[in-house]
mmCIF file of C-alpha atoms in Angstrom:
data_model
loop_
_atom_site.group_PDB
_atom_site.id
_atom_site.type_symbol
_atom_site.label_atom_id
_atom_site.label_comp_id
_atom_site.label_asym_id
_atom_site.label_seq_id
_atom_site.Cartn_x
_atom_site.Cartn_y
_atom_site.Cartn_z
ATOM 1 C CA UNK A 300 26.275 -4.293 -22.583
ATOM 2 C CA UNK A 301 25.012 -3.988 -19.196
ATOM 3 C CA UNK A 302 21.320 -2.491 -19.149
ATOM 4 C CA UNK A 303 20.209 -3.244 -15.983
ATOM 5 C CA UNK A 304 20.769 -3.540 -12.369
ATOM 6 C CA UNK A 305 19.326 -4.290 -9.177
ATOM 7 C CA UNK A 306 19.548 -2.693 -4.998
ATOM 8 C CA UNK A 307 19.000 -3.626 -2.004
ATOM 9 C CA UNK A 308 19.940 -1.276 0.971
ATOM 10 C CA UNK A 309 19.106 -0.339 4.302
ATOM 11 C CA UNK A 310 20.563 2.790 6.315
ATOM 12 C CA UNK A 311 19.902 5.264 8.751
ATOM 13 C CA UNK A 312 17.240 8.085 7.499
ATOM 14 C CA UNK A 313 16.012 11.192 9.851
ATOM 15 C CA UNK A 314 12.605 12.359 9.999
ATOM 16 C CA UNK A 315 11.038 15.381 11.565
ATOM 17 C CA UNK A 316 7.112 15.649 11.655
ATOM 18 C CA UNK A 317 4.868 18.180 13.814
ATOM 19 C CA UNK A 318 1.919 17.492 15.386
ATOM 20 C CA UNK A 319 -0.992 20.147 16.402
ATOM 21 C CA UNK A 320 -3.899 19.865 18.453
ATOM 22 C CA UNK A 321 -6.568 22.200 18.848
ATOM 23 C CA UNK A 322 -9.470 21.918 21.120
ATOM 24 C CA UNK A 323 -12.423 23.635 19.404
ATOM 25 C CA UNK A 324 -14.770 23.437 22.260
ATOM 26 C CA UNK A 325 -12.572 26.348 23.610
ATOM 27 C CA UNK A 326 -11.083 29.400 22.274
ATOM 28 C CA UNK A 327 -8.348 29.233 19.449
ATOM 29 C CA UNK A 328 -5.678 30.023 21.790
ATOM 30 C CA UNK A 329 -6.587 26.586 23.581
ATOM 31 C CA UNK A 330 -3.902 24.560 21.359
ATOM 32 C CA UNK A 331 -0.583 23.006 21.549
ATOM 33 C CA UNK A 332 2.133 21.577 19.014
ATOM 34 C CA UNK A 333 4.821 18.443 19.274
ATOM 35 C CA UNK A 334 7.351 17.509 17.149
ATOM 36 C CA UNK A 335 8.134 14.088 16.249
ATOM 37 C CA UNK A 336 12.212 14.097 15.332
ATOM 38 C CA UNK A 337 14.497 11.373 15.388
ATOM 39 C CA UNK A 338 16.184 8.341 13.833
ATOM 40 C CA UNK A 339 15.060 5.211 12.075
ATOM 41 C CA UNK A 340 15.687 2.723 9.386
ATOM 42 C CA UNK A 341 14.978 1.928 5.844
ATOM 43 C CA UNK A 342 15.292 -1.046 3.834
ATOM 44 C CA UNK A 343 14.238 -1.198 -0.041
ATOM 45 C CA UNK A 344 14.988 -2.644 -3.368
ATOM 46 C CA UNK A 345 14.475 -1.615 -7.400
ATOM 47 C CA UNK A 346 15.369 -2.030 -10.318
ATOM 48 C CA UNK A 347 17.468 0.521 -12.899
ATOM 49 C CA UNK A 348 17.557 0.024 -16.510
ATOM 50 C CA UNK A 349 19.538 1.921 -19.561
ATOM 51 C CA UNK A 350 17.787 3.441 -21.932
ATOM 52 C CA UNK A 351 20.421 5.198 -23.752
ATOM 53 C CA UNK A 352 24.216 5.733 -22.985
ATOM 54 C CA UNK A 353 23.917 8.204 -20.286
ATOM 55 C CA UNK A 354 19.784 7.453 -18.992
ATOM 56 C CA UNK A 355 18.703 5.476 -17.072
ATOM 57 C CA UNK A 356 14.835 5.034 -15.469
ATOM 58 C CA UNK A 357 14.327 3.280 -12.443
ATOM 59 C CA UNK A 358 11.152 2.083 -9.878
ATOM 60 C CA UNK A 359 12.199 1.301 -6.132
ATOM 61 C CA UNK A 360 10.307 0.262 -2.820
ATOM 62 C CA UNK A 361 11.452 1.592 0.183
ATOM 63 C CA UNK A 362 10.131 1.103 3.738
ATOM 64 C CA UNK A 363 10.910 3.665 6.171
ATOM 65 C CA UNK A 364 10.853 2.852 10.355
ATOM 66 C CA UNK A 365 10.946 5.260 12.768
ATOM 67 C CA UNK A 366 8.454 4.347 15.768
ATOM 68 C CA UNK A 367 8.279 7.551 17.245
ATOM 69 C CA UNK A 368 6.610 8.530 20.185
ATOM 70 C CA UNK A 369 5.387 10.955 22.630
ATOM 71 C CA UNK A 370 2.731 11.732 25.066
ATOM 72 C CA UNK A 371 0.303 14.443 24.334
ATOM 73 C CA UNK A 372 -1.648 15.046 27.371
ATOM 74 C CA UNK A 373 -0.533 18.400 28.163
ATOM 75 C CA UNK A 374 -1.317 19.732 24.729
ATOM 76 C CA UNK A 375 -5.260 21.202 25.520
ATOM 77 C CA UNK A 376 -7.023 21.398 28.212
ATOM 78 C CA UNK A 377 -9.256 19.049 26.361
ATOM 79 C CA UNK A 378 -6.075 16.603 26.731
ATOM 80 C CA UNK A 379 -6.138 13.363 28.769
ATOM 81 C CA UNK A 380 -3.838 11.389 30.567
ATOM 82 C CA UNK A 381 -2.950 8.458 27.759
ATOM 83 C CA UNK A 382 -3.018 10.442 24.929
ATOM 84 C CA UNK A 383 -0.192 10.460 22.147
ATOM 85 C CA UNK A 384 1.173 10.723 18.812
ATOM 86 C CA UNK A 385 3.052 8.233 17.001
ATOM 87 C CA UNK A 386 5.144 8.367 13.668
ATOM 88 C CA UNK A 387 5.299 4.352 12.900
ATOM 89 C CA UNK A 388 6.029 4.077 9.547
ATOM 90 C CA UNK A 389 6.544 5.546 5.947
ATOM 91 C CA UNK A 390 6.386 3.085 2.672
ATOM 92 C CA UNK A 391 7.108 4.832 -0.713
ATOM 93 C CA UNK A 392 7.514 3.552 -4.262
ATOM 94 C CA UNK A 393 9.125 5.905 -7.276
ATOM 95 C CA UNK A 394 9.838 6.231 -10.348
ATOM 96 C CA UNK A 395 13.186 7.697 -11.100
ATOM 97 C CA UNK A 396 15.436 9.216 -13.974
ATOM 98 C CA UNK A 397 19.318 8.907 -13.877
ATOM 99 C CA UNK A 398 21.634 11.181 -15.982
ATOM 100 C CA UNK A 399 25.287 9.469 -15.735
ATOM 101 C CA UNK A 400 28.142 12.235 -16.288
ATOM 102 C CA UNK A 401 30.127 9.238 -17.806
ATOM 103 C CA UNK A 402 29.137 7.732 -20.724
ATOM 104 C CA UNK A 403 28.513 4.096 -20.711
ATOM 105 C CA UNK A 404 30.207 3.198 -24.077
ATOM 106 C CA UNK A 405 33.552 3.866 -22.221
ATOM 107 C CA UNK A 406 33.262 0.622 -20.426
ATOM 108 C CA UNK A 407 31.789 -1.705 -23.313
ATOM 109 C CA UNK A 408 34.463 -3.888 -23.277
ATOM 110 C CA UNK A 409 34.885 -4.984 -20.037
ATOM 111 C CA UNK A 410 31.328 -5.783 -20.260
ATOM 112 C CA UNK A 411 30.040 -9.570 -20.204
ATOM 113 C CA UNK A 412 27.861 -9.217 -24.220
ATOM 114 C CA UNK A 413 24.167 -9.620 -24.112
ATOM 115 C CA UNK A 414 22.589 -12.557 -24.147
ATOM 116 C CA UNK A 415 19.662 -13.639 -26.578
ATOM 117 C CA UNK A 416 16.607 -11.711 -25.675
ATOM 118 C CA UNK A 417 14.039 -12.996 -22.791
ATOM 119 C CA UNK A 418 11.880 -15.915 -24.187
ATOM 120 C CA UNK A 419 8.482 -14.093 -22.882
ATOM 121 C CA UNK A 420 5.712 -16.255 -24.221
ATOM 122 C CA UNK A 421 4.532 -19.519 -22.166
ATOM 123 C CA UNK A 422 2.996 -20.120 -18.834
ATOM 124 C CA UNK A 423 4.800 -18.551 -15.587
ATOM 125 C CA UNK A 424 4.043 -18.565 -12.060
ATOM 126 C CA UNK A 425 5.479 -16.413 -9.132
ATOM 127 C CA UNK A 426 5.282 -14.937 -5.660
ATOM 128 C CA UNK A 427 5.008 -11.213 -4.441
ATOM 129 C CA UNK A 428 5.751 -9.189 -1.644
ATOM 130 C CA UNK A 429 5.093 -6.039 -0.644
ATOM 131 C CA UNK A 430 3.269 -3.032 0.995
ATOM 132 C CA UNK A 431 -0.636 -2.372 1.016
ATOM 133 C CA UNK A 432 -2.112 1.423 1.774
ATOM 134 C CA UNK A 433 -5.824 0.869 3.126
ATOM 135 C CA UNK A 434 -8.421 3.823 2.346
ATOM 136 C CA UNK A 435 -11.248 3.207 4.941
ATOM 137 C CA UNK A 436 -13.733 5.242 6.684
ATOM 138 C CA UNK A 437 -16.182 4.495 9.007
ATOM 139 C CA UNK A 438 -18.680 5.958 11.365
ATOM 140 C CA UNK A 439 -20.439 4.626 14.990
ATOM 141 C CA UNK A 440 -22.571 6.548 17.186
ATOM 142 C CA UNK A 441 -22.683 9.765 14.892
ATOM 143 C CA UNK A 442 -25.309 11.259 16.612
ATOM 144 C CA UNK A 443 -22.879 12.112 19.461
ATOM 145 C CA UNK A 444 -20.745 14.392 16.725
ATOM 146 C CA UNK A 445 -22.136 17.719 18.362
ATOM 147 C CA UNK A 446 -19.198 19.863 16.803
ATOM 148 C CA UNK A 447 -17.853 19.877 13.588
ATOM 149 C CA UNK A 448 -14.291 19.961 15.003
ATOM 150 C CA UNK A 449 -14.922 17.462 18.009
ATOM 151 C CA UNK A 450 -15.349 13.807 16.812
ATOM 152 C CA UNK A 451 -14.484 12.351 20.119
ATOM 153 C CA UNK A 452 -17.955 11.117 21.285
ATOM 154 C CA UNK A 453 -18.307 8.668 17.942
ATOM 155 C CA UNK A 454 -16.012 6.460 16.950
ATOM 156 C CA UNK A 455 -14.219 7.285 13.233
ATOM 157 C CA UNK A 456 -12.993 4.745 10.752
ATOM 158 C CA UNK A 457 -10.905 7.376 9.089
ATOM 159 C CA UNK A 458 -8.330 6.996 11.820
ATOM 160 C CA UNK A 459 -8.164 3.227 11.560
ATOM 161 C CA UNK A 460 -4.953 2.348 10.498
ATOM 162 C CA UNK A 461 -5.035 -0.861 8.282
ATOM 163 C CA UNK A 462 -2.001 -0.466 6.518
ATOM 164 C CA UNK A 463 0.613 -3.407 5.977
ATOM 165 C CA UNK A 464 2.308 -5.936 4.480
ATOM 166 C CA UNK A 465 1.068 -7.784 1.596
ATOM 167 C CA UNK A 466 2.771 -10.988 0.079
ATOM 168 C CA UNK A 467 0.486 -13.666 -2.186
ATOM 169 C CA UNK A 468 1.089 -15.515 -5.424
ATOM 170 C CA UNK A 469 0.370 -15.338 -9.339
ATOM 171 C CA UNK A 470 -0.133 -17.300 -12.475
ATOM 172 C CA UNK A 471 -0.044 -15.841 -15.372
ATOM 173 C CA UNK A 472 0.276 -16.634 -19.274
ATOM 174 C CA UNK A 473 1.993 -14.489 -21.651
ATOM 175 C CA UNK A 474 2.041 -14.150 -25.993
ATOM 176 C CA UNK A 475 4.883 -12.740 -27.621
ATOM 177 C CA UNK A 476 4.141 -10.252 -31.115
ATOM 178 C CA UNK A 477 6.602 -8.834 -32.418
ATOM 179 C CA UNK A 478 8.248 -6.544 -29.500
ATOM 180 C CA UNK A 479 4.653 -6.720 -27.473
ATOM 181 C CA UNK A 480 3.943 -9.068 -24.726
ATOM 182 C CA UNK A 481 0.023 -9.221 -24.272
ATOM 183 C CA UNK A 482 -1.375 -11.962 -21.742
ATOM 184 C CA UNK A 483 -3.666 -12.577 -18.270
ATOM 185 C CA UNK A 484 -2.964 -13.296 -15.057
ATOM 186 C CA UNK A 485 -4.283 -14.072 -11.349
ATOM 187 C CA UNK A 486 -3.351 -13.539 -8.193
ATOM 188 C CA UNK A 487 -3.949 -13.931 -4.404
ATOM 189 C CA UNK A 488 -2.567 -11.632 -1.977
ATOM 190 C CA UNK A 489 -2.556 -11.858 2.255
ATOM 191 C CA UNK A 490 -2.534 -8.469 3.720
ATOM 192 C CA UNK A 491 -3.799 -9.753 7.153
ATOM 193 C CA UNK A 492 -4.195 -5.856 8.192
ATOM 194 C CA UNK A 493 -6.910 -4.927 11.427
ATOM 195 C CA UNK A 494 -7.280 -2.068 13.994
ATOM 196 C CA UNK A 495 -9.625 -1.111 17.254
ATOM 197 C CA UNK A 496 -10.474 2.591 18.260
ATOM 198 C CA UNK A 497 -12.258 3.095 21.357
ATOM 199 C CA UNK A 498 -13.591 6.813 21.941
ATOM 200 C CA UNK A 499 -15.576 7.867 25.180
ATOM 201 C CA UNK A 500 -19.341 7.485 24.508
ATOM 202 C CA UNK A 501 -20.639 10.757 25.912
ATOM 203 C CA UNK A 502 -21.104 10.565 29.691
ATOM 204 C CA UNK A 503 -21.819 6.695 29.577
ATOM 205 C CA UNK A 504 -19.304 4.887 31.190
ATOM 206 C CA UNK A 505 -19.170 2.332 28.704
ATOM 207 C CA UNK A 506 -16.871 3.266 25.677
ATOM 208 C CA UNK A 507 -17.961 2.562 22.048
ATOM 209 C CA UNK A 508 -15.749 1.079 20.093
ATOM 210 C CA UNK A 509 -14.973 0.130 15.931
ATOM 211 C CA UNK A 510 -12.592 -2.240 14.336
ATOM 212 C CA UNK A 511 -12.274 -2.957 11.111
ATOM 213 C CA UNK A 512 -9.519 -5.947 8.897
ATOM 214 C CA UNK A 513 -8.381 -6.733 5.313
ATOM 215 C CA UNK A 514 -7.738 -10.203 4.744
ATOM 216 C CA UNK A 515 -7.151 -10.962 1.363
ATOM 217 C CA UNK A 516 -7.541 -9.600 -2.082
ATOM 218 C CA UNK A 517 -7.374 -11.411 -5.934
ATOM 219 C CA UNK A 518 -7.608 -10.030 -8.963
ATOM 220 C CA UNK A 519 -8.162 -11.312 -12.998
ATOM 221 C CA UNK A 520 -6.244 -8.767 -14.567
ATOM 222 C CA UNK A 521 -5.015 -8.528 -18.868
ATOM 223 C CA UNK A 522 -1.581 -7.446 -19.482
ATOM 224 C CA UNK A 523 0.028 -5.078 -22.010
ATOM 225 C CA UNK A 524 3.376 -4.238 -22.088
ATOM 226 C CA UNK A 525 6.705 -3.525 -24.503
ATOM 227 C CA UNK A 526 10.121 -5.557 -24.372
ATOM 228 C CA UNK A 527 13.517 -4.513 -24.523
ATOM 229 C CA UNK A 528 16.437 -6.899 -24.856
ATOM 230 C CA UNK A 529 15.385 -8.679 -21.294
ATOM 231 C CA UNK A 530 12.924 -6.012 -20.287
ATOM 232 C CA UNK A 531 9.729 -5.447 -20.244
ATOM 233 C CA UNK A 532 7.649 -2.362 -19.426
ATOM 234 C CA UNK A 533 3.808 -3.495 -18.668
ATOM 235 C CA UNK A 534 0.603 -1.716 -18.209
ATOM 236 C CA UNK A 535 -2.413 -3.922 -16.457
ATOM 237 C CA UNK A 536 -6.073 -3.623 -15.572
ATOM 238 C CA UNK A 537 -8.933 -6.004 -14.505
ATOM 239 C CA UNK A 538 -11.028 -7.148 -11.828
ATOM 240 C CA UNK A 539 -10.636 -7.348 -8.230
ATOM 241 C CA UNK A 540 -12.259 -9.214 -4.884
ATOM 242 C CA UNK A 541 -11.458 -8.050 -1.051
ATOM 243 C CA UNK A 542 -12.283 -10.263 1.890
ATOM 244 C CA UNK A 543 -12.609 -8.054 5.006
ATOM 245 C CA UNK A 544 -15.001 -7.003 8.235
ATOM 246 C CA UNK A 545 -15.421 -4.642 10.338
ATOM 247 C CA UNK A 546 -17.346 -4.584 14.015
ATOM 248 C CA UNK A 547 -18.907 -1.948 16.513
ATOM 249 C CA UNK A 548 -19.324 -2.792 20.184
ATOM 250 C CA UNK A 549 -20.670 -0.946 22.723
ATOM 251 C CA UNK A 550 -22.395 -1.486 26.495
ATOM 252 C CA UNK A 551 -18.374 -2.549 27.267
ATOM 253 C CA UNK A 552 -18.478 -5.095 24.158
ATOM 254 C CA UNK A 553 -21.715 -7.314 25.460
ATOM 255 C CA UNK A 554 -23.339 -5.581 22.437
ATOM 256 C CA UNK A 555 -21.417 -5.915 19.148
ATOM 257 C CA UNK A 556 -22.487 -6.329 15.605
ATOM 258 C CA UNK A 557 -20.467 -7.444 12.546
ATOM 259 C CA UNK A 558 -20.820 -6.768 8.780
ATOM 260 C CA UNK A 559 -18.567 -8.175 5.883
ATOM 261 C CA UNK A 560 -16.753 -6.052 4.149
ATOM 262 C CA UNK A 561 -16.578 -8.577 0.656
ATOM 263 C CA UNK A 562 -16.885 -6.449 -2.605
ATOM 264 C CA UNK A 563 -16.070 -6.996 -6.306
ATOM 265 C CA UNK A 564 -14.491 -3.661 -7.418
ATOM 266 C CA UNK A 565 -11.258 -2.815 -10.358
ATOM 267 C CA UNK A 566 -7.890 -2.880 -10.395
ATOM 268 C CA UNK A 567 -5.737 -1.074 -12.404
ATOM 269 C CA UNK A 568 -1.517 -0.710 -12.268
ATOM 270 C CA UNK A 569 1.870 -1.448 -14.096
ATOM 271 C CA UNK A 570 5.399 -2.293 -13.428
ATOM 272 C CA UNK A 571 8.910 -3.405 -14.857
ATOM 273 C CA UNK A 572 9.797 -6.991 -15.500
ATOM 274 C CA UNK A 573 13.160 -8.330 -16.033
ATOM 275 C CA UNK A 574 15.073 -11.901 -17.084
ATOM 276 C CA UNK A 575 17.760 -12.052 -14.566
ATOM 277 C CA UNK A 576 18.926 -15.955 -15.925
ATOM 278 C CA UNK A 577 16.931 -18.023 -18.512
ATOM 279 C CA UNK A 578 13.302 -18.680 -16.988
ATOM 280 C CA UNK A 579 13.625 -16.491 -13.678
ATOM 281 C CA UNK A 580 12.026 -13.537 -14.101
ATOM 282 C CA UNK A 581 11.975 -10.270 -10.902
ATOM 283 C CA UNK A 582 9.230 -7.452 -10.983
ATOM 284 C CA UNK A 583 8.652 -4.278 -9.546
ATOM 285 C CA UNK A 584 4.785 -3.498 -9.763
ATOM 286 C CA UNK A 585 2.382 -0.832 -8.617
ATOM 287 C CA UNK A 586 -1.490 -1.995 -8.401
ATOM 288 C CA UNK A 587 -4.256 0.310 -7.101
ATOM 289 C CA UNK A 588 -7.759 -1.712 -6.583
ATOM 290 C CA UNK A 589 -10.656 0.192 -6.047
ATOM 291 C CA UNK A 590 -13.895 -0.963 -4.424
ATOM 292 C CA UNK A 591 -16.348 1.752 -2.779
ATOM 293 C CA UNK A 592 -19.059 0.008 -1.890
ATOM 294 C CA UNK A 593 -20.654 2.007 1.809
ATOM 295 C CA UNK A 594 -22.071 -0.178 4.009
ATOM 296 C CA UNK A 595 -25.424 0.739 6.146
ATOM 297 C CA UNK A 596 -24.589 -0.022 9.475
ATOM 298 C CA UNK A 597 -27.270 1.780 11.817
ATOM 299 C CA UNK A 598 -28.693 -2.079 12.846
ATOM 300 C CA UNK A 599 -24.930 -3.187 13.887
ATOM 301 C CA UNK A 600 -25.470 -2.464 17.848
ATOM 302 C CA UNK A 601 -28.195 -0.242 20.125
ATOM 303 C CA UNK A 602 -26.009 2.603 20.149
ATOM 304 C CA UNK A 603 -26.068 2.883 16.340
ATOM 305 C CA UNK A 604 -27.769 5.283 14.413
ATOM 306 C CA UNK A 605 -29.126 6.761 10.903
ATOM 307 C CA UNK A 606 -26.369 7.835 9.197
ATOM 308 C CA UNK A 607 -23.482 4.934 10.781
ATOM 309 C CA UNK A 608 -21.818 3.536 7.444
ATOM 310 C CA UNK A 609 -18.570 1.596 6.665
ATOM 311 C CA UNK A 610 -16.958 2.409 3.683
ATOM 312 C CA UNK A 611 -13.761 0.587 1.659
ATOM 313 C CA UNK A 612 -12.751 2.674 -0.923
ATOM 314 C CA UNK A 613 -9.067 1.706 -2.234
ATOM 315 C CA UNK A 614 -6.358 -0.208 -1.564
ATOM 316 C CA UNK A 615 -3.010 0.643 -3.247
ATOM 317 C CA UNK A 616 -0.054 -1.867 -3.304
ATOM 318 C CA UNK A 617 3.661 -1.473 -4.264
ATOM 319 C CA UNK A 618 5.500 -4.800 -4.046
ATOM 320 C CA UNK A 619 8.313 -7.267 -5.484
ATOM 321 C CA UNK A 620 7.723 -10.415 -7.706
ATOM 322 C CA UNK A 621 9.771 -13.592 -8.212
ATOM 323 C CA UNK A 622 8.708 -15.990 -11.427
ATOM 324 C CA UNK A 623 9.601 -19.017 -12.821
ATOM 325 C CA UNK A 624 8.197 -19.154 -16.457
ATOM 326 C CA UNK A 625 7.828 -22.875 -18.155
ATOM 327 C CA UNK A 626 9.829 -23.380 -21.202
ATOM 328 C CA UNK A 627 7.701 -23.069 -24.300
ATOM 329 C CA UNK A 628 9.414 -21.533 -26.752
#
């Protein structure tokens, strides 16, 4: 019978979001509120898979666009001409249980019969694409952080947004026991992600400003996971490498400093593979590498000070594979 089954689909999705501002240099009341409503589109894929007549478990991608937008200069009195809020983007992955009202025994027989079970041991390689969620923070010029609730005299990594999309490649080799696959694998992924926030540098009239960009990650990772007819459910875990930088400038960018952002750190994640013909294999994987490392950074520029710092912490990645295993069994 028919266990599994693959989507693709893209459609119109609303959102609704509210943003609030509060200047906290001035009273409470001193505040203001937008709403970000509207239209988009989203575009995904999965894959489903029977695990009994009626249940069915599933993991899907989807990508959500909306690119809202809308000028926030009236919010505070603390507001300026230029500032805004934007809703770009929403990715999720999930994990999902079906309960069909029908059971599937009723359409057995106009089902085209299994075939043999997925030859899983041998060498395989593949190529992956996805989405990558950046955990970064960063501070420049934190001596000019006079209130707790007013950050905009230093420049803050937090609100760099280094989000995006990830695609790479693997090689991997797998060894069948009994109804276990167990194996290793490496991979290379491009996530090409950067950003740039400028913030007013007290009453200087040059602005400071921070950027910081991913460009690649790899990881050695061991693989353990359980087959089922053409299935197989996988657990992973290894190590991981990130290639990044990040820069301050200030005195209108004549002074800048750079540090690398290059770490060793872990990776740990899992996913569901599946033979769609003999020797092509597509995945659905989740991986979440974690790094940590802070970075000193009071000797980038002039403006710097005790207590600057650049800090990587995670990177989490949901994304689709595509592999071609060699025939060797």
């Amino acid at each position: 019978k028919q266990t599994t089954a693959y989507e693709i689909s893209a459609c119109l999705v609303g959102s609704e979001m509210c943003i609030r501002d509060r200047n906290l240099d001035n009273s409470s009341s001193d505040q203001g509120s937008v709403w970000l409503s509207g239209t988009g589109f989203v575009i995904g894929g999965g894959i489903e898979h029977a695990v009994s007549d009626r249940i069915s478990v599933k993991v899907e991608g989807l990508y959500h666009a909306f690119n809202r937008r809308k000028d926030t200069n009236s919010l505070t009195s603390d507001s300026d001409a230029g500032d805004f809020a934007e809703l770009k983007d929403i990715a999720v992955a999930r994990l999902g249980v079906n309960y069909s009202l029908s059971s599937r025994k009723n359409n057995v027989a106009t089902r085209a019969p299994s075939s043999s079970p997925a030859a899983w041991q041998g060498v395989y390689v593949g190529a992956t694409a996805g989405y990558g969620v950046v955990d970064f923070d960063s501070v420049f010029d934190v001596s000019n952080i006079t209130n707790p609730g007013d950050h905009e005299d230093s420049v803050l990594g937090r609100f760099l947004d280094l989000d995006g999309g990830v695609f790479g490649g693997y090689l991997g080799y797998n060894r069948l026991v009994g109804r276990y696959v167990v194996g290793v694998e490496a991979d290379w992924n491009k996530i090409n992600s950067s950003d740039l926030r400028v913030d007013p540098d007290g009453g200087d009239p040059d602005d400071d400003s921070a950027s910081a960009g991913i460009n690649w990650m790899a990881s050695l990772r061991a693989r353990l996971g359980v087959t089922s007819e053409r299935s197989l459910i996988y657990t992973t875990a290894g190590v991981a490498w990130v290639d990044g930088a990040y820069s301050a400038q200030d005195d209108g960018g004549s002074d800048v400093g750079t540090i690398s952002l290059n770490q060793t750190g872990f990776v740990v994640g899992g996913g569901l593979e599946h033979e769609m013909v003999d020797q092509i294999f597509i995945r659905f994987e989740v991986l979440h590498y974690m790094f940590g490392k802070e970075f000193d950074t009071r000797g980038l520029t002039a403006d710097s000070d005790a207590g600057d710092f650049a800090k990587l912490s995670d990177i989490s990645t949901a994304r689709i594979g595509l592999s071609y295993k060699f025939n060797s069994n």
